[in-house]
Amino acid sequence: MKIEINLNANIDICELIEKVKRFSLSVAREIEEDVASIRERDPAARSNAEVLLLYPGLHAVIAHRIAHFLYKRGNYFIARAVSQMARNITGIEIHPAAKIGKRLFIDHGSAVVIGETAEVGDDCTIYQGVTLGGTGKHTGKRHPTIGNNVMIGAGAKVLGPIKVGDNSKIAAGAVVLKDIPANSTAVGIPAKVVRMKNMRCESLDQVNIPDPVAQELNMLKKRIAELEEKVK
């Protein structure tokens, strides 16, 4: 009886092992960056071990990197299985096809949903209840593209193939249906853009956000005062 050895199969296995090794090292470096970034942004984080072991937002991002790696290589079912397992554990659903940048911080991440064609840049912060979803009216590119250093407040919904520019803020509870320029803040339902200084937004909080309604009222009061002066 002859036993034939397929050398090509052995070579393919070695190549696969090498790819997995490189991917694992890459993920390890990104996890280290993620932990350091979360420590900087979350005053409640007391140690690296606490962030690594107890932060579901970080676990969801790590699982997504694995699922995305599999998805890009055509392993769609396994990728979705990893994605759904992470959803069941963390309460955060990220489609394996979504493109996620470096140092994403999903804080208090329950009920976060990131759709299939969504793209998220580097150094973004997303709070609980956020949806980066579709409107049901589009095909192809159906989900938002989020720039770098963007903060999306709790419960905000960013819907459709729109773009949110770098260094912008989406206020808690806002519903964003149109493009948001860079260095801006979007507030309300539907969200209205409030122009900010043409500078990077260093303070990623959900409290110190301008109220566009109050700003409009102040402008009207000022205009009325000017007209009254002219009448006099």
mmCIF file of C-alpha atoms in Angstrom:
data_model
loop_
_atom_site.group_PDB
_atom_site.id
_atom_site.type_symbol
_atom_site.label_atom_id
_atom_site.label_comp_id
_atom_site.label_asym_id
_atom_site.label_seq_id
_atom_site.Cartn_x
_atom_site.Cartn_y
_atom_site.Cartn_z
ATOM 1 C CA MET A 1 0.000 0.000 0.000
ATOM 2 C CA LYS A 2 1.334 3.418 -0.986
ATOM 3 C CA ILE A 3 1.034 6.464 1.222
ATOM 4 C CA GLU A 4 1.294 9.763 -0.632
ATOM 5 C CA ILE A 5 2.234 12.928 1.230
ATOM 6 C CA ASN A 6 0.903 16.191 -0.130
ATOM 7 C CA LEU A 7 3.823 18.580 0.399
ATOM 8 C CA ASN A 8 1.770 21.544 -0.837
ATOM 9 C CA ALA A 9 -0.744 20.936 1.931
ATOM 10 C CA ASN A 10 2.094 21.010 4.476
ATOM 11 C CA ILE A 11 3.356 24.272 3.043
ATOM 12 C CA ASP A 12 -0.140 25.763 3.202
ATOM 13 C CA ILE A 13 -0.475 24.741 6.846
ATOM 14 C CA CYS A 14 2.891 26.333 7.662
ATOM 15 C CA GLU A 15 1.827 29.527 5.909
ATOM 16 C CA LEU A 16 -1.448 29.529 7.822
ATOM 17 C CA ILE A 17 0.373 29.072 11.124
ATOM 18 C CA GLU A 18 2.687 31.956 10.246
ATOM 19 C CA LYS A 19 -0.264 34.193 9.362
ATOM 20 C CA VAL A 20 -2.020 33.331 12.613
ATOM 21 C CA LYS A 21 1.182 34.047 14.527
ATOM 22 C CA ARG A 22 1.578 37.476 12.896
ATOM 23 C CA PHE A 23 -2.089 38.241 13.500
ATOM 24 C CA SER A 24 -1.819 37.235 17.165
ATOM 25 C CA LEU A 25 1.177 39.518 17.688
ATOM 26 C CA SER A 26 -0.667 42.352 15.965
ATOM 27 C CA VAL A 27 -3.746 41.848 18.170
ATOM 28 C CA ALA A 28 -1.557 41.745 21.287
ATOM 29 C CA ARG A 29 0.006 45.108 20.386
ATOM 30 C CA GLU A 30 -3.414 46.614 19.673
ATOM 31 C CA ILE A 31 -4.782 45.305 22.993
ATOM 32 C CA GLU A 32 -1.874 46.936 24.801
ATOM 33 C CA GLU A 33 -2.693 50.246 23.056
ATOM 34 C CA ASP A 34 -6.400 49.828 23.863
ATOM 35 C CA VAL A 35 -5.749 49.270 27.562
ATOM 36 C CA ALA A 36 -3.439 52.300 27.805
ATOM 37 C CA SER A 37 -5.991 54.431 25.947
ATOM 38 C CA ILE A 38 -8.852 53.366 28.221
ATOM 39 C CA ARG A 39 -6.749 54.104 31.313
ATOM 40 C CA GLU A 40 -6.208 57.643 29.990
ATOM 41 C CA ARG A 41 -9.892 58.271 29.195
ATOM 42 C CA ASP A 42 -11.676 56.510 32.062
ATOM 43 C CA PRO A 43 -10.979 57.840 35.590
ATOM 44 C CA ALA A 44 -12.701 54.731 37.012
ATOM 45 C CA ALA A 45 -10.013 52.419 35.582
ATOM 46 C CA ARG A 46 -7.621 51.581 38.403
ATOM 47 C CA SER A 47 -5.288 49.096 36.738
ATOM 48 C CA ASN A 48 -4.430 47.436 33.433
ATOM 49 C CA ALA A 49 -5.669 44.104 34.782
ATOM 50 C CA GLU A 50 -9.057 45.604 35.637
ATOM 51 C CA VAL A 51 -9.463 47.013 32.127
ATOM 52 C CA LEU A 52 -8.274 43.833 30.425
ATOM 53 C CA LEU A 53 -10.432 41.451 32.441
ATOM 54 C CA LEU A 54 -13.543 43.438 33.346
ATOM 55 C CA TYR A 55 -14.315 45.875 30.514
ATOM 56 C CA PRO A 56 -16.911 44.396 28.092
ATOM 57 C CA GLY A 57 -16.252 47.179 25.568
ATOM 58 C CA LEU A 58 -12.657 46.022 25.230
ATOM 59 C CA HIS A 59 -13.749 42.380 24.978
ATOM 60 C CA ALA A 60 -16.155 43.279 22.158
ATOM 61 C CA VAL A 61 -13.426 45.098 20.234
ATOM 62 C CA ILE A 62 -11.000 42.181 20.629
ATOM 63 C CA ALA A 63 -13.650 39.724 19.442
ATOM 64 C CA HIS A 64 -14.389 41.977 16.482
ATOM 65 C CA ARG A 65 -10.743 41.962 15.399
ATOM 66 C CA ILE A 66 -10.825 38.176 15.320
ATOM 67 C CA ALA A 67 -14.171 38.104 13.507
ATOM 68 C CA HIS A 68 -13.010 40.737 11.001
ATOM 69 C CA PHE A 69 -9.823 38.740 10.328
ATOM 70 C CA LEU A 70 -11.934 35.671 9.533
ATOM 71 C CA TYR A 71 -14.485 37.641 7.500
ATOM 72 C CA LYS A 72 -11.852 39.153 5.214
ATOM 73 C CA ARG A 73 -10.642 35.626 4.432
ATOM 74 C CA GLY A 74 -14.082 34.402 3.421
ATOM 75 C CA ASN A 75 -14.902 32.524 6.624
ATOM 76 C CA TYR A 76 -18.254 34.316 6.909
ATOM 77 C CA PHE A 77 -20.129 31.799 9.054
ATOM 78 C CA ILE A 78 -17.354 31.443 11.625
ATOM 79 C CA ALA A 79 -16.904 35.227 11.678
ATOM 80 C CA ARG A 80 -20.604 35.737 12.416
ATOM 81 C CA ALA A 81 -20.455 33.022 15.057
ATOM 82 C CA VAL A 82 -17.630 34.876 16.834
ATOM 83 C CA SER A 83 -19.566 38.134 16.495
ATOM 84 C CA GLN A 84 -22.766 36.684 17.935
ATOM 85 C CA MET A 85 -20.921 34.986 20.775
ATOM 86 C CA ALA A 86 -19.367 38.339 21.704
ATOM 87 C CA ARG A 87 -22.820 39.953 21.508
ATOM 88 C CA ASN A 88 -24.280 37.382 23.884
ATOM 89 C CA ILE A 89 -21.449 37.926 26.365
ATOM 90 C CA THR A 90 -20.986 41.707 26.173
ATOM 91 C CA GLY A 91 -24.299 43.053 24.889
ATOM 92 C CA ILE A 92 -22.398 44.812 22.083
ATOM 93 C CA GLU A 93 -23.064 43.834 18.471
ATOM 94 C CA ILE A 94 -20.417 44.672 15.874
ATOM 95 C CA HIS A 95 -20.847 43.145 12.432
ATOM 96 C CA PRO A 96 -17.615 41.350 11.436
ATOM 97 C CA ALA A 97 -17.455 43.334 8.171
ATOM 98 C CA ALA A 98 -17.425 46.694 9.977
ATOM 99 C CA LYS A 99 -14.106 48.574 9.848
ATOM 100 C CA ILE A 100 -12.925 49.655 13.294
ATOM 101 C CA GLY A 101 -9.899 51.894 13.854
ATOM 102 C CA LYS A 102 -7.341 51.867 16.638
ATOM 103 C CA ARG A 103 -8.014 52.604 20.312
ATOM 104 C CA LEU A 104 -11.809 52.537 20.134
ATOM 105 C CA PHE A 105 -13.267 52.889 23.648
ATOM 106 C CA ILE A 106 -16.817 51.577 24.103
ATOM 107 C CA ASP A 107 -17.685 52.806 27.591
ATOM 108 C CA HIS A 108 -20.554 51.130 29.515
ATOM 109 C CA GLY A 109 -21.084 49.318 26.224
ATOM 110 C CA SER A 110 -24.506 47.708 26.684
ATOM 111 C CA ALA A 111 -26.823 47.851 23.639
ATOM 112 C CA VAL A 112 -24.248 49.269 21.223
ATOM 113 C CA VAL A 113 -24.846 48.241 17.589
ATOM 114 C CA ILE A 114 -22.389 48.816 14.722
ATOM 115 C CA GLY A 115 -23.630 47.801 11.280
ATOM 116 C CA GLU A 116 -22.023 45.880 8.447
ATOM 117 C CA THR A 117 -20.739 48.789 6.329
ATOM 118 C CA ALA A 118 -19.951 51.126 9.233
ATOM 119 C CA GLU A 119 -16.464 52.583 9.540
ATOM 120 C CA VAL A 120 -15.012 54.006 12.743
ATOM 121 C CA GLY A 121 -11.747 55.959 12.854
ATOM 122 C CA ASP A 122 -8.995 56.033 15.463
ATOM 123 C CA ASP A 123 -9.318 57.240 19.081
ATOM 124 C CA CYS A 124 -13.124 57.325 19.131
ATOM 125 C CA THR A 125 -15.299 57.039 22.245
ATOM 126 C CA ILE A 126 -18.756 55.447 22.093
ATOM 127 C CA TYR A 127 -21.121 55.296 25.067
ATOM 128 C CA GLN A 128 -23.962 52.899 25.869
ATOM 129 C CA GLY A 129 -27.019 52.596 23.674
ATOM 130 C CA VAL A 130 -25.351 53.975 20.541
ATOM 131 C CA THR A 131 -26.420 52.718 17.110
ATOM 132 C CA LEU A 132 -24.372 53.140 13.950
ATOM 133 C CA GLY A 133 -27.090 51.758 11.729
ATOM 134 C CA GLY A 134 -28.968 51.966 8.466
ATOM 135 C CA THR A 135 -32.254 53.610 7.524
ATOM 136 C CA GLY A 136 -33.606 50.679 5.520
ATOM 137 C CA LYS A 137 -33.637 52.810 2.363
ATOM 138 C CA HIS A 138 -30.110 52.217 1.100
ATOM 139 C CA THR A 139 -28.187 49.359 -0.481
ATOM 140 C CA GLY A 140 -24.445 48.828 -0.623
ATOM 141 C CA LYS A 141 -22.894 51.366 1.739
ATOM 142 C CA ARG A 142 -25.723 51.632 4.298
ATOM 143 C CA HIS A 143 -24.033 52.686 7.528
ATOM 144 C CA PRO A 144 -22.113 55.727 8.812
ATOM 145 C CA THR A 145 -18.450 56.596 8.451
ATOM 146 C CA ILE A 146 -17.045 58.052 11.675
ATOM 147 C CA GLY A 147 -13.835 60.098 11.614
ATOM 148 C CA ASN A 148 -10.982 60.174 14.119
ATOM 149 C CA ASN A 149 -11.306 61.382 17.721
ATOM 150 C CA VAL A 150 -15.120 61.433 17.637
ATOM 151 C CA MET A 151 -17.259 61.185 20.797
ATOM 152 C CA ILE A 152 -20.761 59.685 20.455
ATOM 153 C CA GLY A 153 -22.899 60.191 23.560
ATOM 154 C CA ALA A 154 -25.203 57.709 25.279
ATOM 155 C CA GLY A 155 -28.263 56.681 23.302
ATOM 156 C CA ALA A 156 -27.272 58.552 20.132
ATOM 157 C CA LYS A 157 -28.325 57.133 16.766
ATOM 158 C CA VAL A 158 -26.241 57.793 13.643
ATOM 159 C CA LEU A 159 -28.144 56.403 10.681
ATOM 160 C CA GLY A 160 -27.456 55.957 6.989
ATOM 161 C CA PRO A 161 -24.359 56.296 4.777
ATOM 162 C CA ILE A 162 -23.426 59.668 6.281
ATOM 163 C CA LYS A 163 -20.080 60.996 7.484
ATOM 164 C CA VAL A 164 -19.091 62.421 10.853
ATOM 165 C CA GLY A 165 -15.936 64.517 10.588
ATOM 166 C CA ASP A 166 -12.828 64.305 12.748
ATOM 167 C CA ASN A 167 -12.872 65.725 16.302
ATOM 168 C CA SER A 168 -16.672 66.020 16.395
ATOM 169 C CA LYS A 169 -19.152 65.266 19.177
ATOM 170 C CA ILE A 170 -22.579 63.698 18.972
ATOM 171 C CA ALA A 171 -24.611 64.645 22.037
ATOM 172 C CA ALA A 172 -26.418 62.049 24.145
ATOM 173 C CA GLY A 173 -29.766 61.085 22.625
ATOM 174 C CA ALA A 174 -29.119 62.822 19.302
ATOM 175 C CA VAL A 175 -30.430 61.323 16.052
ATOM 176 C CA VAL A 176 -28.007 62.113 13.229
ATOM 177 C CA LEU A 177 -29.324 61.772 9.679
ATOM 178 C CA LYS A 178 -27.017 64.141 7.783
ATOM 179 C CA ASP A 179 -23.261 64.664 7.442
ATOM 180 C CA ILE A 180 -21.513 66.334 10.389
ATOM 181 C CA PRO A 181 -18.505 68.540 9.538
ATOM 182 C CA ALA A 182 -15.208 68.167 11.361
ATOM 183 C CA ASN A 183 -14.748 70.014 14.679
ATOM 184 C CA SER A 184 -18.515 70.285 15.212
ATOM 185 C CA THR A 185 -21.158 69.204 17.679
ATOM 186 C CA ALA A 186 -24.507 67.659 16.754
ATOM 187 C CA VAL A 187 -27.414 68.047 19.182
ATOM 188 C CA GLY A 188 -31.092 67.127 19.145
ATOM 189 C CA ILE A 189 -33.667 65.156 17.134
ATOM 190 C CA PRO A 190 -33.026 65.418 14.276
ATOM 191 C CA ALA A 191 -29.524 66.534 15.128
ATOM 192 C CA LYS A 192 -28.531 70.113 14.431
ATOM 193 C CA VAL A 193 -24.900 71.065 13.925
ATOM 194 C CA VAL A 194 -23.284 73.552 16.266
ATOM 195 C CA ARG A 195 -20.045 74.927 14.875
ATOM 196 C CA MET A 196 -17.134 74.843 17.257
ATOM 197 C CA LYS A 197 -13.715 76.440 17.118
ATOM 198 C CA ASN A 198 -11.547 74.988 14.399
ATOM 199 C CA MET A 199 -9.537 73.025 16.945
ATOM 200 C CA ARG A 200 -9.252 69.452 18.139
ATOM 201 C CA CYS A 201 -11.817 68.626 20.819
ATOM 202 C CA GLU A 202 -9.745 67.551 23.791
ATOM 203 C CA SER A 203 -12.596 67.328 26.342
ATOM 204 C CA LEU A 204 -14.634 64.246 25.480
ATOM 205 C CA ASP A 205 -17.535 64.783 27.878
ATOM 206 C CA GLN A 206 -21.313 64.795 27.365
ATOM 207 C CA VAL A 207 -22.116 67.794 29.581
ATOM 208 C CA ASN A 208 -20.272 70.804 28.204
ATOM 209 C CA ILE A 209 -22.061 70.813 24.854
ATOM 210 C CA PRO A 210 -23.632 73.966 23.406
ATOM 211 C CA ASP A 211 -27.443 74.145 23.248
ATOM 212 C CA PRO A 212 -28.421 75.204 19.698
ATOM 213 C CA VAL A 213 -31.937 76.249 20.781
ATOM 214 C CA ALA A 214 -30.557 78.558 23.460
ATOM 215 C CA GLN A 215 -28.077 79.945 20.959
ATOM 216 C CA GLU A 216 -30.852 80.731 18.458
ATOM 217 C CA LEU A 217 -32.937 82.417 21.177
ATOM 218 C CA ASN A 218 -29.981 84.533 22.244
ATOM 219 C CA MET A 219 -29.422 85.592 18.626
ATOM 220 C CA LEU A 220 -33.116 86.555 18.305
ATOM 221 C CA LYS A 221 -32.984 88.553 21.538
ATOM 222 C CA LYS A 222 -29.901 90.363 20.328
ATOM 223 C CA ARG A 223 -31.540 91.128 16.976
ATOM 224 C CA ILE A 224 -34.728 92.408 18.674
ATOM 225 C CA ALA A 225 -32.654 94.662 20.902
ATOM 226 C CA GLU A 226 -30.849 96.049 17.847
ATOM 227 C CA LEU A 227 -34.158 96.749 16.042
ATOM 228 C CA GLU A 228 -35.602 98.427 19.147
ATOM 229 C CA GLU A 229 -32.602 100.700 19.258
ATOM 230 C CA LYS A 230 -33.095 101.622 15.602
ATOM 231 C CA VAL A 231 -36.813 102.372 16.206
ATOM 232 C CA LYS A 232 -35.922 104.681 19.068
#
